[in-house]
mmCIF file of C-alpha atoms in Angstrom:
data_model
loop_
_atom_site.group_PDB
_atom_site.id
_atom_site.type_symbol
_atom_site.label_atom_id
_atom_site.label_comp_id
_atom_site.label_asym_id
_atom_site.label_seq_id
_atom_site.Cartn_x
_atom_site.Cartn_y
_atom_site.Cartn_z
ATOM 1 C CA UNK A 507 16.231 -21.668 -1.798
ATOM 2 C CA UNK A 508 14.640 -18.241 -2.112
ATOM 3 C CA UNK A 509 15.668 -16.414 -5.262
ATOM 4 C CA UNK A 510 15.025 -12.679 -5.137
ATOM 5 C CA UNK A 511 13.871 -11.003 -8.358
ATOM 6 C CA UNK A 512 16.330 -8.216 -9.182
ATOM 7 C CA UNK A 513 16.626 -7.212 -5.520
ATOM 8 C CA UNK A 514 19.308 -7.540 -2.911
ATOM 9 C CA UNK A 515 17.178 -9.477 -0.440
ATOM 10 C CA UNK A 516 14.098 -11.676 -0.575
ATOM 11 C CA UNK A 517 12.947 -9.844 2.583
ATOM 12 C CA UNK A 518 12.862 -6.382 0.987
ATOM 13 C CA UNK A 519 9.509 -4.624 1.487
ATOM 14 C CA UNK A 520 6.784 -4.977 -1.107
ATOM 15 C CA UNK A 521 5.586 -1.570 -2.331
ATOM 16 C CA UNK A 522 3.424 -0.450 -5.241
ATOM 17 C CA UNK A 523 5.035 1.717 -7.894
ATOM 18 C CA UNK A 524 2.434 3.276 -10.179
ATOM 19 C CA UNK A 525 -0.330 3.587 -7.565
ATOM 20 C CA UNK A 526 2.006 5.150 -5.009
ATOM 21 C CA UNK A 527 3.456 7.600 -7.513
ATOM 22 C CA UNK A 528 0.007 8.712 -8.702
ATOM 23 C CA UNK A 529 -1.317 9.002 -5.129
ATOM 24 C CA UNK A 530 1.602 11.139 -3.991
ATOM 25 C CA UNK A 531 1.436 13.384 -7.061
ATOM 26 C CA UNK A 532 -2.306 13.866 -6.549
ATOM 27 C CA UNK A 533 -1.743 14.641 -2.846
ATOM 28 C CA UNK A 534 0.671 17.426 -3.735
ATOM 29 C CA UNK A 535 -1.723 18.698 -6.425
ATOM 30 C CA UNK A 536 -4.620 18.693 -3.937
ATOM 31 C CA UNK A 537 -2.652 20.818 -1.470
ATOM 32 C CA UNK A 538 -1.702 23.293 -4.200
ATOM 33 C CA UNK A 539 -5.132 23.532 -5.846
ATOM 34 C CA UNK A 540 -7.197 23.678 -2.665
ATOM 35 C CA UNK A 541 -4.701 26.102 -1.121
ATOM 36 C CA UNK A 542 -4.933 28.429 -4.105
ATOM 37 C CA UNK A 543 -8.738 28.229 -4.094
ATOM 38 C CA UNK A 544 -8.800 28.943 -0.357
ATOM 39 C CA UNK A 545 -6.557 31.976 -0.775
ATOM 40 C CA UNK A 546 -7.655 33.425 -4.120
ATOM 41 C CA UNK A 547 -11.167 32.015 -4.545
ATOM 42 C CA UNK A 548 -13.972 34.458 -5.290
ATOM 43 C CA UNK A 549 -16.160 35.759 -2.501
ATOM 44 C CA UNK A 550 -19.754 36.910 -2.947
ATOM 45 C CA UNK A 551 -20.144 40.681 -2.739
ATOM 46 C CA UNK A 552 -21.621 41.873 0.507
ATOM 47 C CA UNK A 553 -21.142 38.576 2.330
ATOM 48 C CA UNK A 554 -20.172 38.452 5.989
ATOM 49 C CA UNK A 555 -16.332 38.528 6.380
ATOM 50 C CA UNK A 556 -16.407 35.915 9.146
ATOM 51 C CA UNK A 557 -18.397 33.575 6.879
ATOM 52 C CA UNK A 558 -15.838 34.135 4.115
ATOM 53 C CA UNK A 559 -13.087 33.077 6.502
ATOM 54 C CA UNK A 560 -15.014 29.946 7.513
ATOM 55 C CA UNK A 561 -15.503 29.020 3.837
ATOM 56 C CA UNK A 562 -11.822 29.510 3.061
ATOM 57 C CA UNK A 563 -10.748 27.433 6.060
ATOM 58 C CA UNK A 564 -13.225 24.692 5.078
ATOM 59 C CA UNK A 565 -11.793 24.536 1.552
ATOM 60 C CA UNK A 566 -8.257 24.290 2.960
ATOM 61 C CA UNK A 567 -9.277 21.548 5.419
ATOM 62 C CA UNK A 568 -10.926 19.530 2.641
ATOM 63 C CA UNK A 569 -7.729 19.800 0.587
ATOM 64 C CA UNK A 570 -5.572 18.738 3.520
ATOM 65 C CA UNK A 571 -7.885 15.799 4.253
ATOM 66 C CA UNK A 572 -7.811 14.672 0.632
ATOM 67 C CA UNK A 573 -4.030 14.980 0.506
ATOM 68 C CA UNK A 574 -3.659 12.998 3.752
ATOM 69 C CA UNK A 575 -5.832 10.193 2.391
ATOM 70 C CA UNK A 576 -3.893 10.072 -0.875
ATOM 71 C CA UNK A 577 -0.538 10.174 0.934
ATOM 72 C CA UNK A 578 -1.680 7.282 3.136
ATOM 73 C CA UNK A 579 -2.522 5.312 -0.002
ATOM 74 C CA UNK A 580 1.024 5.931 -1.170
ATOM 75 C CA UNK A 581 2.353 4.408 2.072
ATOM 76 C CA UNK A 582 0.811 0.936 1.718
ATOM 77 C CA UNK A 583 3.333 -1.893 1.893
ATOM 78 C CA UNK A 584 3.996 -5.451 2.998
ATOM 79 C CA UNK A 585 6.992 -6.117 5.222
ATOM 80 C CA UNK A 586 8.321 -9.682 5.254
ATOM 81 C CA UNK A 587 10.562 -10.953 8.045
ATOM 82 C CA UNK A 588 11.829 -14.386 8.952
ATOM 83 C CA UNK A 589 8.922 -14.651 11.436
ATOM 84 C CA UNK A 590 6.062 -13.532 9.201
ATOM 85 C CA UNK A 591 4.481 -10.842 7.087
ATOM 86 C CA UNK A 592 3.136 -7.448 8.137
ATOM 87 C CA UNK A 593 0.570 -6.217 5.598
ATOM 88 C CA UNK A 594 -0.050 -2.460 5.819
ATOM 89 C CA UNK A 595 -3.128 -1.683 3.752
ATOM 90 C CA UNK A 596 -5.050 1.565 3.469
ATOM 91 C CA UNK A 597 -7.003 1.357 6.718
ATOM 92 C CA UNK A 598 -5.662 -1.600 8.701
ATOM 93 C CA UNK A 599 -2.420 -3.444 9.294
ATOM 94 C CA UNK A 600 -2.237 -7.208 9.749
ATOM 95 C CA UNK A 601 0.573 -9.217 11.324
ATOM 96 C CA UNK A 602 0.671 -12.787 10.025
ATOM 97 C CA UNK A 603 2.981 -15.665 10.762
ATOM 98 C CA UNK A 604 4.142 -17.620 7.726
ATOM 99 C CA UNK A 605 2.189 -20.632 9.009
ATOM 100 C CA UNK A 606 -1.078 -18.674 8.610
ATOM 101 C CA UNK A 607 -0.535 -18.105 4.866
ATOM 102 C CA UNK A 608 -1.466 -20.839 2.392
ATOM 103 C CA UNK A 609 -0.830 -19.092 -0.937
ATOM 104 C CA UNK A 610 -0.783 -15.783 -2.779
ATOM 105 C CA UNK A 611 -2.269 -14.894 -6.133
ATOM 106 C CA UNK A 612 -4.422 -12.516 -8.128
ATOM 107 C CA UNK A 613 -7.957 -13.803 -7.663
ATOM 108 C CA UNK A 614 -10.316 -13.013 -10.513
ATOM 109 C CA UNK A 615 -10.108 -9.367 -11.477
ATOM 110 C CA UNK A 616 -8.728 -8.187 -8.133
ATOM 111 C CA UNK A 617 -6.556 -5.079 -8.515
ATOM 112 C CA UNK A 618 -4.015 -6.433 -6.020
ATOM 113 C CA UNK A 619 -2.641 -9.735 -4.773
ATOM 114 C CA UNK A 620 -4.708 -11.762 -2.317
ATOM 115 C CA UNK A 621 -3.418 -14.033 0.440
ATOM 116 C CA UNK A 622 -5.349 -17.202 1.185
ATOM 117 C CA UNK A 623 -5.106 -17.872 4.914
ATOM 118 C CA UNK A 624 -5.387 -21.128 6.854
ATOM 119 C CA UNK A 625 -8.639 -19.966 8.496
ATOM 120 C CA UNK A 626 -10.270 -19.828 4.994
ATOM 121 C CA UNK A 627 -10.177 -16.022 5.027
ATOM 122 C CA UNK A 628 -8.582 -13.920 2.310
ATOM 123 C CA UNK A 629 -6.493 -10.812 2.823
ATOM 124 C CA UNK A 630 -5.696 -8.242 0.142
ATOM 125 C CA UNK A 631 -2.058 -7.243 -0.195
ATOM 126 C CA UNK A 632 -2.509 -3.788 -1.683
ATOM 127 C CA UNK A 633 1.264 -3.400 -1.971
ATOM 128 C CA UNK A 634 1.344 -5.817 -4.921
ATOM 129 C CA UNK A 635 -0.860 -4.111 -7.514
ATOM 130 C CA UNK A 636 -1.884 -5.538 -10.861
ATOM 131 C CA UNK A 637 -1.372 -2.055 -12.373
ATOM 132 C CA UNK A 638 2.389 -2.559 -11.973
ATOM 133 C CA UNK A 639 2.235 -5.219 -14.721
ATOM 134 C CA UNK A 640 5.209 -7.579 -14.954
ATOM 135 C CA UNK A 641 6.685 -6.185 -11.754
ATOM 136 C CA UNK A 642 3.528 -7.222 -9.871
ATOM 137 C CA UNK A 643 3.833 -10.751 -11.228
ATOM 138 C CA UNK A 644 7.479 -10.933 -10.126
ATOM 139 C CA UNK A 645 6.666 -9.538 -6.683
ATOM 140 C CA UNK A 646 3.820 -12.037 -6.243
ATOM 141 C CA UNK A 647 6.292 -14.755 -7.243
ATOM 142 C CA UNK A 648 8.791 -13.505 -4.665
ATOM 143 C CA UNK A 649 6.099 -13.557 -1.980
ATOM 144 C CA UNK A 650 5.024 -17.049 -3.082
ATOM 145 C CA UNK A 651 8.660 -18.188 -2.787
ATOM 146 C CA UNK A 652 8.830 -16.785 0.753
ATOM 147 C CA UNK A 653 5.608 -18.576 1.675
ATOM 148 C CA UNK A 654 6.917 -21.843 0.220
ATOM 149 C CA UNK A 655 10.284 -21.426 1.924
ATOM 150 C CA UNK A 656 8.703 -20.883 5.333
ATOM 151 C CA UNK A 657 6.156 -23.676 4.953
ATOM 152 C CA UNK A 658 8.870 -26.353 4.707
ATOM 153 C CA UNK A 659 9.511 -28.381 7.843
ATOM 154 C CA UNK A 660 12.295 -27.090 10.087
ATOM 155 C CA UNK A 661 15.705 -28.559 9.466
ATOM 156 C CA UNK A 662 15.266 -28.728 5.709
ATOM 157 C CA UNK A 663 18.011 -27.924 3.240
ATOM 158 C CA UNK A 664 18.830 -24.214 2.710
ATOM 159 C CA UNK A 665 17.140 -22.944 5.886
#
């Protein structure tokens, strides 16, 4: 039987806590800082006004790009269902069936959990981050319980 760790459902999404909070706070700070620099930043005396505008727009675009990247980092997650696991990492998303997953763990000094797949590949689950400490260990345990539950033959007890 799957036993959720202080959650209502074993199928609740996996999300980072500390990394997501820091990323979102930095995204907001980037918008504010780069926006203020774009608006109030110094301009060289005697420079072309159209060049000044281009520089200010470039600074704003860099800030928006940085904020978008950081916000995206804050959106990483892993979504378990009865059919499988959708891992949404920073750049790519992966849809896996439970049969494709052998085990989960923190390999070596990896900053996040790693799935070992049946095709001998490994897949990082950035949603379970070592920086979250004990919570990360519990979340990895919950994911391991889901993997174990779905690897049992059909018709077993507690399905």
